[in-house]
Coordinates of C-alpha atoms in Angstrom, one line a residue:
X1 CA -36.1 -9.9 18.4
X2 CA -38.1 -6.8 19.2
X3 CA -40.3 -4.8 16.8
X4 CA -37.7 -2.1 16.9
X5 CA -35.0 -4.6 15.7
X6 CA -37.2 -5.5 12.7
X7 CA -37.8 -1.9 11.9
X8 CA -34.1 -1.3 11.9
X9 CA -33.5 -3.6 9.0
X10 CA -36.7 -2.8 7.0
X11 CA -34.7 -0.9 4.3
X12 CA -32.5 -3.9 3.6
X13 CA -35.4 -6.4 3.6
X14 CA -37.5 -4.1 1.3
X15 CA -34.5 -3.7 -1.0
X16 CA -33.9 -7.4 -1.2
X17 CA -37.5 -8.1 -2.0
X18 CA -37.7 -5.4 -4.6
X19 CA -34.5 -6.4 -6.3
X20 CA -36.0 -9.9 -6.9
X21 CA -39.3 -8.3 -8.0
X22 CA -37.5 -6.1 -10.6
X23 CA -35.6 -9.1 -11.9
X24 CA -38.8 -11.1 -12.3
X25 CA -41.0 -8.2 -13.6
X26 CA -38.4 -7.4 -16.3
X27 CA -39.0 -10.8 -17.9
X28 CA -42.5 -9.5 -19.0
X29 CA -41.3 -6.1 -20.2
X30 CA -41.3 -5.7 -24.0
X31 CA -40.5 -2.0 -24.2
X32 CA -36.9 -1.8 -25.6
X33 CA -36.3 1.3 -23.4
X34 CA -37.2 -0.7 -20.3
X35 CA -39.5 2.1 -19.1
X36 CA -41.5 0.0 -16.5
X37 CA -38.3 -1.5 -15.1
X38 CA -36.6 1.9 -14.9
X39 CA -39.6 3.5 -13.1
X40 CA -40.0 0.6 -10.7
X41 CA -36.3 0.7 -9.8
X42 CA -36.3 4.4 -9.2
X43 CA -39.4 4.1 -7.1
X44 CA -37.7 1.4 -5.1
X45 CA -34.7 3.6 -4.5
X46 CA -36.9 6.5 -3.5
X47 CA -38.6 4.2 -1.0
X48 CA -35.3 2.9 0.4
X49 CA -33.9 6.4 0.7
X50 CA -37.0 7.6 2.5
X51 CA -36.7 4.8 5.0
X52 CA -33.0 5.6 5.7
X53 CA -33.9 9.3 6.1
X54 CA -36.6 8.6 8.6
X55 CA -34.4 6.3 10.6
X56 CA -31.5 8.7 10.5
X57 CA -33.7 11.5 11.9
X58 CA -34.9 9.2 14.7
X59 CA -31.3 9.0 15.8
X60 CA -31.6 5.7 17.6
X61 CA -29.1 2.8 17.6
X62 CA -30.5 -0.7 17.5
X63 CA -29.1 -4.2 17.0
X64 CA -30.7 -6.9 14.9
X65 CA -30.2 -10.5 14.0
X66 CA -28.4 -11.5 17.3
X67 CA -26.2 -8.3 17.1
X68 CA -24.9 -9.2 13.7
X69 CA -26.3 -5.9 12.4
X70 CA -26.1 -2.5 13.9
X71 CA -28.3 0.4 12.6
X72 CA -27.3 3.8 13.8
X73 CA -27.3 7.3 12.3
X74 CA -23.9 6.8 10.6
X75 CA -25.1 3.7 8.8
X76 CA -28.4 5.2 7.7
X77 CA -26.7 8.4 6.4
X78 CA -24.1 6.5 4.4
X79 CA -26.8 4.2 3.0
X80 CA -29.0 7.2 2.1
X81 CA -26.2 8.8 0.0
X82 CA -25.3 5.5 -1.5
X83 CA -29.0 5.1 -2.5
X84 CA -29.0 8.6 -4.0
X85 CA -25.8 7.8 -5.9
X86 CA -27.2 4.6 -7.5
X87 CA -30.4 6.4 -8.4
X88 CA -28.5 9.3 -10.1
X89 CA -26.2 6.8 -11.8
X90 CA -29.2 4.9 -13.4
X91 CA -30.7 8.2 -14.6
X92 CA -27.4 9.1 -16.3
X93 CA -26.9 5.5 -17.6
X94 CA -30.2 5.0 -19.3
X95 CA -29.5 6.8 -22.6
X96 CA -25.9 5.5 -22.6
X97 CA -26.9 1.9 -22.0
X98 CA -29.7 2.1 -24.6
X99 CA -27.1 2.9 -27.4
X100 CA -24.9 0.0 -26.4
X101 CA -27.4 -2.9 -25.9
X102 CA -26.9 -2.7 -22.1
X103 CA -30.4 -1.6 -21.2
X104 CA -31.5 -4.9 -19.8
X105 CA -33.1 -6.0 -16.6
X106 CA -29.7 -7.1 -15.3
X107 CA -28.5 -3.5 -15.2
X108 CA -31.3 -2.6 -12.8
X109 CA -31.4 -5.8 -10.7
X110 CA -27.6 -6.0 -10.3
X111 CA -27.5 -2.3 -9.3
X112 CA -30.1 -3.0 -6.6
X113 CA -28.2 -6.1 -5.4
X114 CA -24.9 -4.0 -5.2
X115 CA -26.8 -1.4 -3.2
X116 CA -28.0 -4.2 -0.9
X117 CA -24.4 -5.3 -0.3
X118 CA -23.4 -1.7 0.4
X119 CA -26.2 -1.4 3.0
X120 CA -25.0 -4.5 4.7
X121 CA -21.4 -3.2 4.7
X122 CA -22.2 0.1 6.4
X123 CA -24.4 -1.6 9.1
X124 CA -22.5 -4.8 9.8
X125 CA -21.5 -5.5 13.4
X126 CA -19.9 -8.8 12.8
X127 CA -17.0 -9.9 10.6
X128 CA -19.1 -12.5 8.8
X129 CA -21.8 -9.9 8.1
X130 CA -19.3 -7.4 6.7
X131 CA -17.7 -10.0 4.5
X132 CA -21.1 -11.1 3.2
X133 CA -22.1 -7.5 2.3
X134 CA -18.7 -7.1 0.5
X135 CA -19.2 -10.2 -1.6
X136 CA -22.8 -9.3 -2.5
X137 CA -21.6 -5.9 -3.7
X138 CA -18.5 -7.1 -5.4
X139 CA -20.1 -10.0 -7.4
X140 CA -22.8 -7.6 -8.6
X141 CA -20.2 -5.1 -9.8
X142 CA -18.1 -7.8 -11.5
X143 CA -21.2 -8.7 -13.5
X144 CA -22.0 -5.1 -14.4
X145 CA -18.6 -4.5 -15.8
X146 CA -19.0 -7.5 -18.1
X147 CA -22.5 -6.6 -19.1
X148 CA -21.3 -5.9 -22.7
X149 CA -20.4 -9.5 -23.5
X150 CA -19.4 -8.7 -27.1
X151 CA -17.0 -5.9 -26.1
X152 CA -13.4 -7.1 -25.6
X153 CA -12.2 -4.2 -23.6
X154 CA -15.1 -4.5 -21.1
X155 CA -14.6 -8.2 -20.8
X156 CA -10.8 -7.7 -20.1
X157 CA -11.7 -5.1 -17.4
X158 CA -14.1 -7.4 -15.8
X159 CA -11.5 -10.2 -15.6
X160 CA -8.9 -7.9 -14.1
X161 CA -11.5 -6.6 -11.6
X162 CA -12.6 -10.1 -10.7
X163 CA -9.1 -11.6 -10.2
X164 CA -7.7 -8.7 -8.2
X165 CA -11.0 -8.3 -6.3
X166 CA -10.9 -12.0 -5.3
X167 CA -7.3 -11.6 -4.1
X168 CA -8.3 -8.6 -2.0
X169 CA -11.3 -10.5 -0.6
X170 CA -8.9 -13.3 0.3
X171 CA -6.6 -10.8 2.2
X172 CA -9.6 -9.5 4.1
X173 CA -11.0 -12.9 4.9
X174 CA -7.6 -14.2 6.1
X175 CA -7.1 -11.1 8.3
X176 CA -10.6 -11.7 9.8
X177 CA -9.8 -15.3 10.5
X178 CA -6.7 -14.3 12.4
X179 CA -8.8 -11.7 14.4
X180 CA -11.2 -14.5 15.3
X181 CA -8.3 -16.8 16.3
X182 CA -6.8 -14.1 18.5
X183 CA -10.0 -12.9 20.2
X184 CA -12.3 -15.9 20.0
X185 CA -15.1 -13.8 18.5
X186 CA -16.4 -12.4 15.2
X187 CA -18.6 -9.8 17.0
X188 CA -17.0 -6.3 16.7
X189 CA -18.1 -5.3 20.2
X190 CA -16.5 -8.4 21.7
X191 CA -13.3 -7.9 19.6
X192 CA -13.2 -4.3 20.9
X193 CA -13.5 -5.5 24.5
X194 CA -10.9 -8.3 24.1
X195 CA -8.3 -5.8 22.6
X196 CA -9.1 -3.3 25.4
X197 CA -8.4 -5.9 28.1
X198 CA -5.1 -6.9 26.5
X199 CA -5.7 -10.6 27.0
X200 CA -4.8 -11.5 23.5
X201 CA -1.7 -12.1 21.5
X202 CA -0.8 -8.7 20.1
X203 CA 1.5 -10.1 17.4
X204 CA -1.3 -12.2 15.9
X205 CA -3.7 -9.2 16.1
X206 CA -1.3 -6.9 14.3
X207 CA -0.5 -9.5 11.6
X208 CA -4.2 -10.0 11.0
X209 CA -4.7 -6.2 11.0
X210 CA -2.1 -5.9 8.1
X211 CA -4.3 -8.2 5.9
X212 CA -7.5 -6.4 6.9
X213 CA -6.0 -2.9 6.1
X214 CA -4.7 -4.3 2.8
X215 CA -8.2 -5.5 1.8
X216 CA -9.8 -2.2 2.8
X217 CA -7.1 -0.3 0.8
X218 CA -8.0 -2.3 -2.3
X219 CA -11.6 -1.4 -2.0
X220 CA -10.7 2.3 -1.5
X221 CA -8.2 2.2 -4.3
X222 CA -5.2 3.4 -2.2
X223 CA -1.6 2.8 -3.3
X224 CA -0.1 0.2 -3.6
X225 CA -3.4 -1.6 -4.0
X226 CA -4.6 0.6 -6.8
X227 CA -3.4 -1.5 -9.8
X228 CA -7.0 -2.5 -10.8
X229 CA -8.5 1.0 -10.7
X230 CA -7.2 2.8 -13.9
X231 CA -7.7 -0.3 -16.1
X232 CA -11.2 -1.0 -14.8
X233 CA -12.3 2.6 -15.0
X234 CA -11.1 2.9 -18.6
X235 CA -12.2 -0.5 -19.8
X236 CA -15.6 -0.7 -18.2
X237 CA -18.7 0.8 -19.8
X238 CA -19.0 4.3 -18.3
X239 CA -22.3 3.3 -16.7
X240 CA -20.5 0.5 -14.8
X241 CA -17.5 2.7 -14.1
X242 CA -19.8 5.1 -12.2
X243 CA -21.5 2.3 -10.3
X244 CA -17.9 1.4 -9.1
X245 CA -16.7 5.0 -8.6
X246 CA -19.8 6.2 -6.6
X247 CA -21.7 4.3 -4.0
X248 CA -19.0 1.6 -3.3
X249 CA -16.6 4.2 -2.1
X250 CA -19.1 5.1 0.6
X251 CA -19.4 1.4 1.4
X252 CA -15.6 1.1 1.7
X253 CA -15.5 4.1 4.1
X254 CA -18.4 2.6 6.2
X255 CA -16.7 -0.8 6.4
X256 CA -13.4 0.9 7.4
X257 CA -15.2 2.7 10.2
X258 CA -16.9 -0.5 11.4
X259 CA -13.7 -2.6 11.4
X260 CA -11.0 -0.2 12.4
X261 CA -12.9 2.2 14.8
X262 CA -15.8 0.1 16.1
X263 CA -13.8 -3.1 16.4
X264 CA -10.1 -2.3 16.5
X265 CA -9.7 1.1 18.0
X266 CA -7.4 -0.4 20.6
X267 CA -5.0 -1.1 17.7
X268 CA -5.2 2.5 16.5
X269 CA -1.5 3.1 17.0
X270 CA -0.8 0.3 14.6
X271 CA -3.3 0.9 11.9
X272 CA -2.7 4.7 11.9
X273 CA 0.9 4.0 10.9
X274 CA -0.3 1.9 8.0
X275 CA -2.8 4.6 6.9
X276 CA 0.0 7.2 6.9
X277 CA 2.0 5.2 4.3
X278 CA -1.2 4.5 2.3
X279 CA -2.2 8.2 2.3
X280 CA 1.3 9.6 1.4
X281 CA 1.7 7.1 -1.4
X282 CA -1.8 7.6 -2.8
X283 CA -1.4 11.4 -2.8
X284 CA 2.0 11.2 -4.5
X285 CA 1.3 8.5 -7.1
X286 CA -2.3 9.6 -7.9
X287 CA -1.5 13.2 -8.6
X288 CA 1.7 12.6 -10.5
X289 CA 0.3 9.8 -12.6
X290 CA -2.9 11.8 -13.5
X291 CA -0.8 14.5 -15.1
X292 CA 0.4 12.1 -17.8
X293 CA -3.0 10.8 -18.8
X294 CA -4.8 11.6 -22.1
X295 CA -7.9 9.4 -21.4
X296 CA -10.4 11.2 -19.3
X297 CA -11.7 8.2 -17.4
X298 CA -8.1 7.0 -16.7
X299 CA -7.2 10.5 -15.4
X300 CA -10.3 10.4 -13.1
X301 CA -9.1 7.0 -11.9
X302 CA -5.8 8.4 -10.7
X303 CA -7.7 11.4 -9.4
X304 CA -9.7 9.0 -7.3
X305 CA -6.5 7.5 -5.9
X306 CA -5.3 10.9 -4.8
X307 CA -8.7 11.8 -3.3
X308 CA -8.7 8.6 -1.3
X309 CA -5.3 9.7 0.1
X310 CA -7.0 12.8 1.4
X311 CA -9.7 10.7 3.0
X312 CA -7.2 8.5 4.8
X313 CA -5.6 11.6 6.3
X314 CA -8.8 12.3 8.1
X315 CA -9.1 8.7 9.4
X316 CA -5.6 8.6 10.7
X317 CA -6.1 11.9 12.7
X318 CA -8.8 10.3 14.9
X319 CA -6.8 9.1 17.9
X320 CA -3.5 10.6 18.9
X321 CA -1.5 9.1 21.8
X322 CA -4.6 7.4 23.1
X323 CA -6.6 10.7 23.2
X324 CA -10.0 10.2 21.5
X325 CA -11.2 13.8 21.9
X326 CA -10.4 14.7 18.3
X327 CA -12.0 11.4 17.0
X328 CA -15.4 12.8 16.2
X329 CA -14.0 15.8 14.4
X330 CA -11.6 13.8 12.3
X331 CA -14.0 11.0 11.3
X332 CA -16.9 13.4 10.5
X333 CA -14.5 15.3 8.3
X334 CA -13.6 12.1 6.4
X335 CA -17.3 11.2 6.2
X336 CA -18.1 14.6 4.8
X337 CA -15.2 14.2 2.4
X338 CA -16.3 10.9 0.9
X339 CA -19.9 12.0 0.6
X340 CA -19.0 15.2 -1.3
X341 CA -16.5 13.4 -3.4
X342 CA -19.1 10.9 -4.5
X343 CA -21.6 13.7 -5.3
X344 CA -18.9 15.4 -7.5
X345 CA -17.9 12.1 -9.2
X346 CA -21.5 11.4 -10.2
X347 CA -21.5 14.5 -12.2
X348 CA -18.1 14.0 -13.9
X349 CA -18.9 10.5 -15.2
X350 CA -22.5 11.5 -15.8
X351 CA -21.4 14.2 -18.2
X352 CA -19.2 11.7 -20.1
X353 CA -22.2 9.4 -20.5
X354 CA -24.4 12.3 -21.8
X355 CA -21.8 13.3 -24.4
X356 CA -21.3 9.7 -25.6
X357 CA -23.3 8.3 -28.4
X358 CA -23.4 5.1 -30.4
X359 CA -19.8 4.2 -31.4
X360 CA -18.3 7.2 -29.5
X361 CA -17.4 7.0 -25.8
X362 CA -16.3 10.7 -25.3
X363 CA -13.7 9.5 -22.8
X364 CA -10.6 11.3 -24.2
X365 CA -9.7 14.7 -22.9
X366 CA -9.6 16.0 -26.5
X367 CA -13.3 15.0 -26.8
X368 CA -14.1 18.0 -24.5
X369 CA -12.3 20.5 -26.8
X370 CA -14.4 23.5 -27.4
X371 CA -17.3 22.2 -25.3
X372 CA -18.2 25.7 -24.3
X373 CA -19.1 26.6 -27.9
X374 CA -21.1 23.4 -28.4
X375 CA -23.0 23.5 -25.0
X376 CA -22.3 26.3 -22.5
X377 CA -24.4 24.6 -19.9
X378 CA -22.4 21.3 -20.0
X379 CA -19.1 23.2 -20.0
X380 CA -20.1 25.3 -17.0
X381 CA -21.3 22.2 -15.0
X382 CA -18.1 20.3 -15.8
X383 CA -16.1 23.3 -14.8
X384 CA -17.8 23.3 -11.4
X385 CA -16.9 19.6 -10.9
X386 CA -13.3 20.1 -11.9
X387 CA -12.9 23.2 -9.6
X388 CA -14.5 21.1 -6.8
X389 CA -12.1 18.2 -7.2
X390 CA -9.2 20.7 -7.4
X391 CA -10.3 22.3 -4.1
X392 CA -11.1 25.7 -5.5
X393 CA -13.5 27.8 -3.4
X394 CA -16.5 28.2 -3.2
X395 CA -17.0 24.6 -4.4
X396 CA -17.6 21.9 -1.9
X397 CA -14.3 20.2 -2.6
X398 CA -12.5 23.2 -1.0
X399 CA -14.5 22.9 2.2
X400 CA -14.0 19.1 2.3
X401 CA -10.2 19.4 2.0
X402 CA -10.2 22.3 4.5
X403 CA -12.1 20.1 7.0
X404 CA -9.7 17.3 6.7
X405 CA -6.6 19.6 7.0
X406 CA -8.2 21.3 10.1
X407 CA -8.7 17.9 11.7
X408 CA -5.1 17.0 11.1
X409 CA -3.7 20.3 12.4
X410 CA -5.9 20.4 15.5
X411 CA -4.2 17.3 16.9
X412 CA -1.1 19.4 17.6
X413 CA 1.0 16.6 16.4
X414 CA 4.2 17.5 14.5
X415 CA 3.9 14.6 12.1
X416 CA 0.3 15.5 11.3
X417 CA 1.3 19.0 10.6
X418 CA 3.9 17.8 8.1
X419 CA 1.3 15.5 6.5
X420 CA -1.1 18.5 6.1
X421 CA 1.7 20.5 4.4
X422 CA 2.4 17.6 2.1
X423 CA -1.3 17.3 1.2
X424 CA -1.5 21.0 0.3
X425 CA 1.5 20.7 -2.0
X426 CA 0.0 17.6 -3.6
X427 CA -3.3 19.5 -4.1
X428 CA -1.5 22.3 -5.9
X429 CA 0.1 19.7 -8.2
X430 CA -3.3 18.1 -8.7
X431 CA -4.9 21.4 -9.6
X432 CA -2.9 21.3 -12.9
X433 CA -4.7 18.3 -14.5
X434 CA -8.2 19.5 -13.3
X435 CA -7.7 23.0 -14.6
X436 CA -6.3 21.5 -17.9
X437 CA -9.9 20.1 -18.5
X438 CA -11.3 23.7 -18.0
X439 CA -8.7 25.0 -20.5
X440 CA -9.5 22.4 -23.1
X441 CA -13.3 23.1 -22.8
X442 CA -13.0 26.9 -23.0
X443 CA -9.9 27.6 -25.1
X444 CA -9.2 24.7 -27.5
X445 CA -10.8 24.5 -30.9
X446 CA -13.6 21.9 -31.1
X447 CA -12.7 18.7 -33.1
X448 CA -16.5 18.0 -33.4
X449 CA -19.0 20.7 -34.1
X450 CA -22.1 18.6 -34.1
X451 CA -24.7 19.6 -31.5
X452 CA -24.9 17.7 -28.3
X453 CA -28.4 16.2 -27.8
X454 CA -29.1 15.1 -24.3
X455 CA -32.4 13.7 -22.7
X456 CA -34.2 16.3 -20.7
X457 CA -34.4 14.2 -17.5
X458 CA -30.7 13.4 -17.5
X459 CA -29.7 17.0 -18.4
X460 CA -31.9 18.3 -15.5
X461 CA -30.3 15.9 -13.0
X462 CA -26.8 16.9 -14.2
X463 CA -27.7 20.6 -13.6
X464 CA -29.0 19.8 -10.1
X465 CA -25.9 17.8 -9.5
X466 CA -23.7 20.8 -10.4
X467 CA -25.9 23.1 -8.3
X468 CA -25.5 20.7 -5.3
X469 CA -21.7 20.8 -5.6
X470 CA -21.8 24.6 -5.6
X471 CA -24.4 25.1 -2.8
X472 CA -22.8 22.5 -0.5
X473 CA -19.6 24.5 -0.9
X474 CA -21.3 27.8 0.0
X475 CA -23.5 26.3 2.8
X476 CA -21.7 23.2 4.1
X477 CA -22.9 23.5 7.6
X478 CA -26.0 21.3 7.4
X479 CA -24.3 18.3 5.9
X480 CA -21.3 18.7 8.2
X481 CA -23.6 18.8 11.2
X482 CA -25.3 15.6 10.0
X483 CA -22.0 13.9 9.6
X484 CA -20.8 15.0 13.1
X485 CA -24.1 13.9 14.6
X486 CA -23.8 10.5 13.0
X487 CA -20.2 10.0 14.0
X488 CA -20.7 11.1 17.6
X489 CA -23.6 8.6 18.1
X490 CA -21.6 5.9 16.4
X491 CA -18.6 6.4 18.8
X492 CA -21.0 6.4 21.7
X493 CA -22.2 2.9 21.1

């Protein structure tokens, strides 16, 4: 292995070492607010993010560990934003966790281990590596959901997440085993070559592909594999909910790109048909079910399902009739979409955590009534997030949706045009429940008139989060160019 190969996996090695250091160092921390652990974790995340940023700017593609790992600009960019997501989540989560006896070393060490799994998922070049990353991330998240051991609702959510997550992992592993049986390899490059040569049993491949797509759909939260998502989002402590709703969505996108594009692009005709069904069902069920919700976290769960439907539209527009010219445009649009969605999601759940206090979760829509009178800043920031999720300009959500629709329409395919029209109609329906939040904040009478006290650090990060959503909508070119650069180089390997 060359020095360049070692350099390529330095962020993951550093993250693994520091996750262990944080777990051990916390044993000697006596401060109930876990200040040393908190600072050490954030410094670790800054270091990891810096490494990914440097490697992304170098723009090189390298293989490590006997080609089991590939490090390219796409992997580094996804890992960078996943690192930012975890760091922001921990800033929001600290006051929330402190009031619920969750501020323990496990919160920090498990968050770092989940990020390690995410980093492996977005850089895996081997079926075994990808599955290992998935399990490292998933097992950490199961534990985080159950961190409040004396809270029945959280324990129930953890059990549902664990059981259904294990089922999805089984689907994925079974599909991978069939891919290995059909192609004789677990290396994505060799699988790609075997499919391209047509020297394999196509029926076995497609059968295995069904299981792989099912497992990926579970991790994305797409219908009909969405059953876990509303219950887990609502039942988990909001800090754990955000750890599930943020960075893991980036990981799911990265793993989907590695498996379906890097390894199985020759089966695009088959998996695109599956993605069409998943996208249409997710947009329909997610938007319609969200309208009926009164719990804010549950509403955001169904919103996530609908947003993942939009993401899938970009993925299925990549290759049309064997023509790969539109692939970079489509996949970069989906990449831009998932990154901006996560940035917005961080703020929505972050605000819920800042409004919560001991014995009060602030997770009902009515809890936001009259928020404008109690805290104009929080109401304005939440309004930005809701407008972005609804796709209202000039928020970044509008440009993200526009980019995906443009990628769909540019294929000049009649079915894709119909899908684009359907997506627009669903977005109009979805705008109702997002704008309802704005109406509740600005026009309903407050049920609680007590002042909202928020820590300065978390409040500052929330304001920056809202500013990022607005500025990325006004000036999306830089991030879109970074996504396009990353995808082009990933497709070239």
